[in-house]
Coordinates of C-alpha atoms in Angstrom, one line a residue:
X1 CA 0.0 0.0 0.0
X2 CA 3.2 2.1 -0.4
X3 CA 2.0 4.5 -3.1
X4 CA -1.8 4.8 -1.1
X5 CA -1.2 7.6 -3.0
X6 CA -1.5 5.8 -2.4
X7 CA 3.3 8.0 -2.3
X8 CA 4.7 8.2 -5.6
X9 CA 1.3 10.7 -6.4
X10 CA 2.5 12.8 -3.5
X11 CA 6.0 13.1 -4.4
X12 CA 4.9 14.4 -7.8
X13 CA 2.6 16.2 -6.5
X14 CA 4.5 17.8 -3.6
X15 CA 7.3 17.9 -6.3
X16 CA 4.7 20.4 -8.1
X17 CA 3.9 22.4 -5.0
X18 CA 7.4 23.5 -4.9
X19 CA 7.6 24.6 -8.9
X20 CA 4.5 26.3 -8.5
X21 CA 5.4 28.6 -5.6
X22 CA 5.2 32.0 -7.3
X23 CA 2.8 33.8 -5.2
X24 CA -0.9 34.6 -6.1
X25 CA -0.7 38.5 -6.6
X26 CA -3.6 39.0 -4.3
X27 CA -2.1 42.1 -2.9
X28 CA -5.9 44.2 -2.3
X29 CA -7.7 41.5 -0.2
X30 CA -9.9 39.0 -1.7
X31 CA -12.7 40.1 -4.0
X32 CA -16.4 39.2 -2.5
X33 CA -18.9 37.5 -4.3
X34 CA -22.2 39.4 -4.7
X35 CA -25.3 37.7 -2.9
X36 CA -22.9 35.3 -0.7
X37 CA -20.8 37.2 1.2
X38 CA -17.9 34.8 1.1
X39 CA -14.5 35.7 -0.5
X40 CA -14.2 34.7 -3.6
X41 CA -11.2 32.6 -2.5
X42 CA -12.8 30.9 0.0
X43 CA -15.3 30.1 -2.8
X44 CA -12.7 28.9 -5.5
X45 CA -11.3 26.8 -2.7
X46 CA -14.2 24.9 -2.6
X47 CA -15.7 24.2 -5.8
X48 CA -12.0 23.0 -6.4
X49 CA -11.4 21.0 -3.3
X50 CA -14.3 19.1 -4.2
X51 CA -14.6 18.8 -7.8
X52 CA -15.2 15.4 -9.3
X53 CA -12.2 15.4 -11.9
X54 CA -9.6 17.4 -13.7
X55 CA -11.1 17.4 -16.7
X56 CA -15.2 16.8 -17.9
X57 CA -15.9 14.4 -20.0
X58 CA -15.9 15.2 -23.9
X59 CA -19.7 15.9 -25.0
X60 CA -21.3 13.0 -26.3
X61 CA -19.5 10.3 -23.6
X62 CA -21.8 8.2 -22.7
X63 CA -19.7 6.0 -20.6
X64 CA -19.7 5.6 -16.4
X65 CA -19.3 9.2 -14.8
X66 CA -17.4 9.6 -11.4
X67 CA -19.0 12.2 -9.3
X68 CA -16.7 12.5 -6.0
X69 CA -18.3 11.2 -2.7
X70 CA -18.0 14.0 0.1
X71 CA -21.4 14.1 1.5
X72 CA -19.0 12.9 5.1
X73 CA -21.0 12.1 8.1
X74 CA -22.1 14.8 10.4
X75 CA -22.0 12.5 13.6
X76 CA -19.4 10.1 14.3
X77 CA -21.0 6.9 13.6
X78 CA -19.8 3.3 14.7
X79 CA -19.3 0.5 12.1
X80 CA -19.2 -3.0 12.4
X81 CA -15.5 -4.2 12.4
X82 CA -15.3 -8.4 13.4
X83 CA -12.1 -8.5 12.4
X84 CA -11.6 -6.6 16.1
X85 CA -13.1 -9.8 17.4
X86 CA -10.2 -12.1 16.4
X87 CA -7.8 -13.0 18.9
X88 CA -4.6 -11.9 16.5
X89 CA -1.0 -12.0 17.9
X90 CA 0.4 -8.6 17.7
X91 CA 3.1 -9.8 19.9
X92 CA 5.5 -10.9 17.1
X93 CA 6.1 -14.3 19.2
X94 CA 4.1 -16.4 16.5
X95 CA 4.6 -14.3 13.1
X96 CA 3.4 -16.9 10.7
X97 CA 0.1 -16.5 8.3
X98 CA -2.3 -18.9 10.0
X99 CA -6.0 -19.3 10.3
X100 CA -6.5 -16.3 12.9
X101 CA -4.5 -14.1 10.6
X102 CA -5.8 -15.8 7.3
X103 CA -9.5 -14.6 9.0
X104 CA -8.1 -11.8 10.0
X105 CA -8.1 -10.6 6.1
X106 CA -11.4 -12.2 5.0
X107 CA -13.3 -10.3 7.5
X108 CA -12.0 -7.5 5.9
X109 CA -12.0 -8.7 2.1
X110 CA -15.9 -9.7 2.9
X111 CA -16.4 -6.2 4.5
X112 CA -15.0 -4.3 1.7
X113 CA -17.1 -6.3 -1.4
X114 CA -20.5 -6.6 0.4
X115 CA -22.5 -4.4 -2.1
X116 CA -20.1 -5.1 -4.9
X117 CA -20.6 -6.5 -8.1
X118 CA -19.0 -10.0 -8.4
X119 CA -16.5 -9.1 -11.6
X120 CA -16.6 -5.5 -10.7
X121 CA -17.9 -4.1 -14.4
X122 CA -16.8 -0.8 -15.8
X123 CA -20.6 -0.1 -15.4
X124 CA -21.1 0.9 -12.7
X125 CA -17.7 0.4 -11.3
X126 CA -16.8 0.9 -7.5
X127 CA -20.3 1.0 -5.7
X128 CA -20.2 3.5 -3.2
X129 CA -23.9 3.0 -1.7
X130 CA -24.5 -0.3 0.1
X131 CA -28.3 -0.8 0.9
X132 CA -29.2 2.6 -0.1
X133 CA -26.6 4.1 2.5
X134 CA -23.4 6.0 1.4
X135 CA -20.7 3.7 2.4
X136 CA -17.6 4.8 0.6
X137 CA -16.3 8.1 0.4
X138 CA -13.2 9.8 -1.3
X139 CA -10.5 12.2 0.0
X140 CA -10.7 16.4 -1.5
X141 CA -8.2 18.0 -3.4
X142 CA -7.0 15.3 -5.9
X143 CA -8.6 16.8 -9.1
X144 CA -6.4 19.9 -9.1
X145 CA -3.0 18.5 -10.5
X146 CA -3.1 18.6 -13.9
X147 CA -0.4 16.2 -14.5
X148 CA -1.8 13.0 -12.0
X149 CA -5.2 14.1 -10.9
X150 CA -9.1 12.5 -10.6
X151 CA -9.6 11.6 -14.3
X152 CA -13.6 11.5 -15.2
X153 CA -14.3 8.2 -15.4
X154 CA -13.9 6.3 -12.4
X155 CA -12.1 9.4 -10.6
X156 CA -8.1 7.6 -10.3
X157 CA -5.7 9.1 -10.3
X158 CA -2.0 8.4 -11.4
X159 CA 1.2 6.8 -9.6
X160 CA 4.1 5.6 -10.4
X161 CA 5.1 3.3 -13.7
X162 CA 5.8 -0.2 -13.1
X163 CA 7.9 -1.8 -15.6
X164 CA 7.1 -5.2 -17.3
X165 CA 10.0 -6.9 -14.9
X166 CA 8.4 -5.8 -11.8
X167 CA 5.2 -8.4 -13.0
X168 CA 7.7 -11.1 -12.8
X169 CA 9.7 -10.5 -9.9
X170 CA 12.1 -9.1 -7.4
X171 CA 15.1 -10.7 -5.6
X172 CA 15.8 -13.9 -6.9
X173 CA 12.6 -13.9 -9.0
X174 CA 12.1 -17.5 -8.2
X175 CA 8.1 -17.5 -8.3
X176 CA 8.0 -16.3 -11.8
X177 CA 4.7 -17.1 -13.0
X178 CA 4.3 -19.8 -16.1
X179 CA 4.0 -17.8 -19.5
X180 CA 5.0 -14.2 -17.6
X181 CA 8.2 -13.1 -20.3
X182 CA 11.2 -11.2 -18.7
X183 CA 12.5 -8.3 -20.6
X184 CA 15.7 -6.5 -20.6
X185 CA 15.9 -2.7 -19.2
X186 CA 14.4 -1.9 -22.3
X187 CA 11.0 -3.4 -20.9
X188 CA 7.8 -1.5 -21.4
X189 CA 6.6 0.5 -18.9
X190 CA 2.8 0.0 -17.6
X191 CA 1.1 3.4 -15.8
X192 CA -0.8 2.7 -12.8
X193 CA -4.5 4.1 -12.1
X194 CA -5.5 4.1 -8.7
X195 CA -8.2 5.5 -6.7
X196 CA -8.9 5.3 -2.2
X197 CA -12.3 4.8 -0.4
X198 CA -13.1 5.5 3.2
X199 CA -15.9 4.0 5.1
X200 CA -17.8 6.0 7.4
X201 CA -16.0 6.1 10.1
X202 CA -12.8 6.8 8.4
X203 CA -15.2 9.8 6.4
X204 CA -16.4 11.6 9.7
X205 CA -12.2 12.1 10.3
X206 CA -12.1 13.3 6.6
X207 CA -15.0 16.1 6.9
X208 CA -14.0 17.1 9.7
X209 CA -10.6 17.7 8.7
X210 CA -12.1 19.5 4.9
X211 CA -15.4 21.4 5.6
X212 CA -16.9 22.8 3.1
X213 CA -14.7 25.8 2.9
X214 CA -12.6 23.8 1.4
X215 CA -10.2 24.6 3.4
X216 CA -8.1 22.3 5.9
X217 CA -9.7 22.9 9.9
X218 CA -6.8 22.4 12.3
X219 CA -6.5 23.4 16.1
X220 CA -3.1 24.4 18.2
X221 CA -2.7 21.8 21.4
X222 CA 0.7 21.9 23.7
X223 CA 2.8 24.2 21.1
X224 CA 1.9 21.4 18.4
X225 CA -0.7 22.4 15.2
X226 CA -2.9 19.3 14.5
X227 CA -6.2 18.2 12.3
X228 CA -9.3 18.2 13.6
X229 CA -10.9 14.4 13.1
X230 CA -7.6 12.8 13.4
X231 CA -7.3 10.2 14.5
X232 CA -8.7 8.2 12.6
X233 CA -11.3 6.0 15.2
X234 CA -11.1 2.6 15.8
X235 CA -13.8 0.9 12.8
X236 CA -12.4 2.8 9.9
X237 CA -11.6 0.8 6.9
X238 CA -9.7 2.5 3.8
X239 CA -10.0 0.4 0.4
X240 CA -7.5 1.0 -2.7
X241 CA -8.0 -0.3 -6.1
X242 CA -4.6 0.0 -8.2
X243 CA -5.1 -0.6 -12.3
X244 CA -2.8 -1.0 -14.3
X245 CA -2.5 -0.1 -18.3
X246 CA -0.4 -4.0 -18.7
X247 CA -3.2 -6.5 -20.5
X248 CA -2.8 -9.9 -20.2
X249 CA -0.7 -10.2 -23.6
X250 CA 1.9 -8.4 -21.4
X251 CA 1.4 -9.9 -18.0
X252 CA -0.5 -13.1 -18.8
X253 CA -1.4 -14.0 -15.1
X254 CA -3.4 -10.5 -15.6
X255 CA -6.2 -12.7 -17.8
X256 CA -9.5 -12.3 -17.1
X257 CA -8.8 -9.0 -15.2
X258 CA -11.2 -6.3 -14.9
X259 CA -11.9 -3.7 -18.2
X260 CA -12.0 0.0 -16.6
X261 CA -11.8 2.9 -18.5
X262 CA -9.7 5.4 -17.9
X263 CA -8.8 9.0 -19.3
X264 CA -5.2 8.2 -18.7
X265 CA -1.8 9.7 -20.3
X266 CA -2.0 9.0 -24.0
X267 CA 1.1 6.8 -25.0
X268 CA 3.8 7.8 -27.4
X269 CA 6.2 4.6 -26.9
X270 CA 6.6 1.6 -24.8
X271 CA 8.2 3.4 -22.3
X272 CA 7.0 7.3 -22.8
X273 CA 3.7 9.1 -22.0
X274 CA 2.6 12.9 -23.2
X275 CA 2.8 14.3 -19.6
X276 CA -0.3 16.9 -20.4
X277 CA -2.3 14.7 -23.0
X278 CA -4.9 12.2 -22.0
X279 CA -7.2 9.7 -23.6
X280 CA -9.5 7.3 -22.4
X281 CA -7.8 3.7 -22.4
X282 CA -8.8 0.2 -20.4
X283 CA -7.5 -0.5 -17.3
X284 CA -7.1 -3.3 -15.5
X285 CA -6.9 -4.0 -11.8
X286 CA -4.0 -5.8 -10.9
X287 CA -3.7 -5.0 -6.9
X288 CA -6.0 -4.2 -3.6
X289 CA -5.0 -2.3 -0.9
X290 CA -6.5 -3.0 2.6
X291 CA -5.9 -0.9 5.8
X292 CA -7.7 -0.5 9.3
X293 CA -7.5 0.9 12.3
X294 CA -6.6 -1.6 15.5
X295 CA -5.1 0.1 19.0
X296 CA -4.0 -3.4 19.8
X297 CA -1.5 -2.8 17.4
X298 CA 1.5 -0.6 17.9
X299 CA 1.1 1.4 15.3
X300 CA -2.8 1.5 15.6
X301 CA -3.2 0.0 11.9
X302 CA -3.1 -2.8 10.3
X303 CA -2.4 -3.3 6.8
X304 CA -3.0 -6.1 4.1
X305 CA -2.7 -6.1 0.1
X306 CA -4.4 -8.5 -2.5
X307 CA -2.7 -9.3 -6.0
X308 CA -4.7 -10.4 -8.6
X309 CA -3.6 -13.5 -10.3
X310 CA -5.8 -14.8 -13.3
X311 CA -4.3 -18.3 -13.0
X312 CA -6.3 -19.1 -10.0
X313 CA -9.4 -20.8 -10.7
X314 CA -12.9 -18.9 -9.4
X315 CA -16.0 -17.5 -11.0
X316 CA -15.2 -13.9 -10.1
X317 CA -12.6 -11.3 -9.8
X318 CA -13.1 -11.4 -5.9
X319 CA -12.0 -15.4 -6.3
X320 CA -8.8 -14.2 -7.9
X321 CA -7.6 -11.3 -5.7
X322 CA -4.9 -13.3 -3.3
X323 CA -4.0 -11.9 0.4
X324 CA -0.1 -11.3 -0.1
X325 CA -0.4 -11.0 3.9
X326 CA -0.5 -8.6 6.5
X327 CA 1.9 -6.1 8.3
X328 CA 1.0 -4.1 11.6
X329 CA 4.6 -2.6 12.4
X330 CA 8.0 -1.4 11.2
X331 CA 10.2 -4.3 12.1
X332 CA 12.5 -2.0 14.1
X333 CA 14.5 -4.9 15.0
X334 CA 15.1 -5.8 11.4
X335 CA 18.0 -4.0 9.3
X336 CA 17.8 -1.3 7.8
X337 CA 16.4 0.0 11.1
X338 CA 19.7 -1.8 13.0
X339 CA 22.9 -2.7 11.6
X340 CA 22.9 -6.3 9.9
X341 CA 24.8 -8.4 12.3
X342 CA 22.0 -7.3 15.1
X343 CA 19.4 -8.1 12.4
X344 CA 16.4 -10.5 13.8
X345 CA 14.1 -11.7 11.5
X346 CA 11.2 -10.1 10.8
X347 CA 8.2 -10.2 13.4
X348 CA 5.2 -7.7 12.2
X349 CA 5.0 -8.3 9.1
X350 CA 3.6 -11.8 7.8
X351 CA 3.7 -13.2 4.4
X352 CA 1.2 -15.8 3.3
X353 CA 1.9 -18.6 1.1
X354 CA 1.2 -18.1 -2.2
X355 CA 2.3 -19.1 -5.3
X356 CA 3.1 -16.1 -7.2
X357 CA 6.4 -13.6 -8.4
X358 CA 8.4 -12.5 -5.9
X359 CA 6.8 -9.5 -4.1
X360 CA 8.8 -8.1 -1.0
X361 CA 9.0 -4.9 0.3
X362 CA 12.5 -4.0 2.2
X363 CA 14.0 -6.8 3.3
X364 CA 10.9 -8.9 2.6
X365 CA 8.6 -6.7 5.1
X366 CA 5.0 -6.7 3.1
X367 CA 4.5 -4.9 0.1
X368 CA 2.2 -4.8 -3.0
X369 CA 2.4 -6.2 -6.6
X370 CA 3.1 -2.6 -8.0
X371 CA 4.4 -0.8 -4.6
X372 CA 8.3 0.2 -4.3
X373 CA 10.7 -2.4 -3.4
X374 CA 12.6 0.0 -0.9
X375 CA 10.1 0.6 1.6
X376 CA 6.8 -1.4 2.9
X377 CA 3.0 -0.4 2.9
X378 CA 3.9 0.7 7.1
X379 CA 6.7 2.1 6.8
X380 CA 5.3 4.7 3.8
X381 CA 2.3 5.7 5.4
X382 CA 3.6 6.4 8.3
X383 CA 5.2 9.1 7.1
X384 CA 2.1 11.3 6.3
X385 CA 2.5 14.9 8.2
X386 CA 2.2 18.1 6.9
X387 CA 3.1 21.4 6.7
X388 CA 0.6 24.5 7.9
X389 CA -2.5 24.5 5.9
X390 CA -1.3 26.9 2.8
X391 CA 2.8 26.2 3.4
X392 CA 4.1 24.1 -0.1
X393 CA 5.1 20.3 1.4
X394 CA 8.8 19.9 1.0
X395 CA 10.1 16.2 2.0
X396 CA 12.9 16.2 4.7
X397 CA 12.6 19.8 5.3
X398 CA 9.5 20.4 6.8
X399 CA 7.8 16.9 6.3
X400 CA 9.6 13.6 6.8
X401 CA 10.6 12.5 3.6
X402 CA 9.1 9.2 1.8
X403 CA 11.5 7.4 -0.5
X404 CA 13.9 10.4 -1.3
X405 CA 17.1 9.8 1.0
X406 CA 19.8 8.2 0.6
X407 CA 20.8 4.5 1.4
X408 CA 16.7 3.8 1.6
X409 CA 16.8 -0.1 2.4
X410 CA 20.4 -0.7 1.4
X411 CA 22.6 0.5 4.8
X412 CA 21.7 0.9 8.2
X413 CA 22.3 5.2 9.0
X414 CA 20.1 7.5 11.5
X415 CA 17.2 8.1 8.8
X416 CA 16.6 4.4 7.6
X417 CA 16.4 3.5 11.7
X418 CA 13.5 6.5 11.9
X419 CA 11.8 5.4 8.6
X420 CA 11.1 1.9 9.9
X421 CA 10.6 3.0 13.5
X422 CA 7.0 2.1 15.2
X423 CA 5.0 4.8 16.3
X424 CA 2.1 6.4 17.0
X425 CA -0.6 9.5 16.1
X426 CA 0.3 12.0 17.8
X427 CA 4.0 11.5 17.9
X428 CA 5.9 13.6 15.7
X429 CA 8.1 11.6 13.1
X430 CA 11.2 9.2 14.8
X431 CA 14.1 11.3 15.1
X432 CA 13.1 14.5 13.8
X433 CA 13.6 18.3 14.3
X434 CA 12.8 21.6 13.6
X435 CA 10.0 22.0 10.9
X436 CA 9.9 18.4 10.6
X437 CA 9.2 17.7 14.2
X438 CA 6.3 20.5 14.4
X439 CA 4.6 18.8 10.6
X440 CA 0.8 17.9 11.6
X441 CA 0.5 14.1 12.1
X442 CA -2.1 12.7 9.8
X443 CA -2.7 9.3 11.2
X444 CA -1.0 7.1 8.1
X445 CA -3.3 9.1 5.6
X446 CA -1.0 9.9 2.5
X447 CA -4.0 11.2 0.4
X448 CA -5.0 13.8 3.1
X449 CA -1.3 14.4 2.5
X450 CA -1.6 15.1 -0.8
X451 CA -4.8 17.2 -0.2
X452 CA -2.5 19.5 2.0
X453 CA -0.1 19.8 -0.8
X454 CA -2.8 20.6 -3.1
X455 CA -4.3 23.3 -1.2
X456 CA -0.9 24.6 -0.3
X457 CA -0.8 24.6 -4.7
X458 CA -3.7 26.4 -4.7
X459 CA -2.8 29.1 -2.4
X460 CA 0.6 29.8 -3.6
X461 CA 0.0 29.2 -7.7
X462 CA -0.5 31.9 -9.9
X463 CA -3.1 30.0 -12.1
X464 CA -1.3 32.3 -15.3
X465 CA 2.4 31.0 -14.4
X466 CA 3.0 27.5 -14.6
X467 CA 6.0 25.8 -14.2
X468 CA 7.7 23.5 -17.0
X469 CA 8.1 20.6 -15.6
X470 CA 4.1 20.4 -14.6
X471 CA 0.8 20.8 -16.3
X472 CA -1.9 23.4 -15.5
X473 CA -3.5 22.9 -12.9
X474 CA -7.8 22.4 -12.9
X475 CA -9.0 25.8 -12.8

């Protein structure tokens, strides 16, 4: 769940908060809207904080529609969670993938598809009313980059490219899949289209954290700025369904995958994409990212990921999506986080047993299909802070910094120890100082992250000067 964005859409996107600094020439005071008696900032703020997408679709589409689900709960409701009910062993002592982990999951999987359709269909897509309730709801502010941002149909947005050999494996690449071809470092390169759900508990955090102002709420306690909502209560589930542009003629264990459309980057080459250009092209989902809230774990989350793998037999997608395991902590005992002679093996993070590529996250803690190989679905997330509401994001100087320092994974040093350190909301970040220490904890959340960033974007862009390296932003 590394990326959830899911963290390569926030380095982009932080990366654009920091070319796009130049100032919004606002110099009189904002301008106020006749008849509503709001700034006209405020107002632009929120028709873009919670627009559906970056672009509309082209007149005469008459294909699925995403509209963005924000209608958050007023009152902080309670949800059903069984998986709470399983007596789990957080204490490391028995770290294997048995049947109370193995249930575990499935309460979670079954959760997360009730209201579903079995092969998940383009039409209608990702439900997000169960029982005519509202049941899943999305984060704000990612349909303002122009580059990565909320596409129209199904509302993903982009992350990082996964090139063919990361289908096949990592490592030793001994699980390589039967008919999966291995390319030189010439192989094509596969975006990935992803996009997060909350359920209602997770949702109250989320509006009360963006109210309708569109504008981030946060409060001062002991010297410290913080979110409102956060943290995150005990019952919140977050879902993440990452597509990818391979088809099974590229991946074959990708057969029989879903068929979403997608107004994605139109492709020049095997390996190139027109940064600014999109089209609609089918995606296909290739990885599910699971993650909810426990305080019996030190961390207070647990995480697990499903790979899809089209060889297994099973009438429906929801047959084919395999638990790679599940992760509730850093492995601070594990190197990087100590030097390798005082290495011990791994003992919150569990791998199940399945037969598929080679998969591992640093030093084989648990990470997705598509994720980075340098870090883990914890160890990423837990790195979501931010800067004052309207201050541009900039990893390792005023937020911690996710996969941009060196020796990541490869030597023991200071910041690898911090980065797969266990630790709590509201703890500031392992080892840190200065701006870093005083970033506003965001409970694992990397998309209210990127909303930060965005807003930070917003209030800091001139929407007439636009810097090279990035596309306009939704206006």
């Amino acid at each position: 769940m590394k990326n959830y964005a899911f963290a390569s859409v926030l380095l982009t996107i932080a990366a654009g908060v920091s070319l796009g600094a130049c100032g919004n020439g606002n110099q009189a005071g904002p301008k106020v809207i006749d008849g509503k008696g709001e700034p006209e900032e405020l107002a632009t703020a929120r028709s873009l904080a919670f627009r559906d997408a970056v672009k509309a679709p082209p007149a005469g589409w008459s294909g699925p529609v995403f509209k963005l689900s924000h209608d958050y709960p007023k009152e902080k409701p309670t949800c059903d969670s069984p998986w709470l009910r399983r007596n789990v062993d957080f204490s490391g002592k028995s770290s294997t993938w048995n049947a109370d982990w193995q249930g575990y999951v499935q309460d979670i999987v079954n959760y997360v598809k009730e209201g579903q359709e079995p092969n998940l269909p383009d039409d209608p897509g990702w439900r997000i009313q169960v029982s005519g309730q509202t049941r899943w709801f999305n984060v704000p502010w990612m349909a303002y980059d122009g580059e990565r941002g909320r596409e129209f149909v199904h509302g993903l947005t982009n992350e990082l490219s996964t090139a063919e050999t990361a289908f096949i494996g990592r490592g030793s690449g001994k699980h390589i899949l039967p008919g999966a071809r291995k390319s030189g470092g010439d192989d094509p390169l596969f975006e990935t289209w992803s996009i997060g759900y909350y359920n209602p508990c997770g949702a109250w955090s989320i509006g009360q954290q963006w109210p309708e102002s569109g504008a981030p709420a946060t409060y001062e306690e002991n010297g410290r700025l913080l979110a409102r909502g956060m943290p995150f209560p005990e019952g919140t589930v977050v879902v993440k369904l990452l597509n990818t542009t391979a088809t099974e003629k590229d991946v074959p264990y990708m057969k029989g995958s879903t068929n979403w459309q997608a107004n994605g980057h139109k492709q020049t080459g095997p390996r190139t994409y027109a940064t600014c250009e999109r089209e609609v092209r089918e995606v296909h989902l290739v990885q599910m990212d699971l993650a909810v809230v426990d305080t019996r774990s030190p961390t207070r989350w647990v995480y697990s990921t499903l790979v899809y793998d089209g060889t297994l037999p099973g009438a429906t997608i929801w047959d084919r999506m395999r638990p790679l395991g599940v992760q509730w902590g850093n492995d601070p005992q594990t190197f990087p986080a100590v030097p390798l002679a005082n290495s011990k093996p791994l003992s919150q993070s569990v791998a199940a047993p399945v037969n598929i590529h080679e998969h591992y996250g640093c030093f084989k803690r648990l990470a997705g299909d598509v994720d980075q190989s340098n870090s883990s679905c914890t160890s990423c997330h837990m790195g979501a802070y931010a800067a004052a509401p309207g201050v541009e994001i900039k990893p390792g100087e005023n937020v911690p910094p996710i996969f941009k320092f060196d020796g990541i994974c490869d030597t023991y040093n200071a910041t690898n120890a911090s980065y797969f350190a266990n630790y709590a909301y509201p703890s500031p970040f392992p080892g840190s100082s200065g701006d870093v220490a005083a970033a506003i904890p965001l409970d694992t959340s990397l998309q209210l992250q990127v909303a930060f960033a965005q807003y930070a974007y917003f209030k800091n862009s001139d929407p007439k000067v636009v810097p090279k390296s990035t596309c306009p932003p939704a206006r």
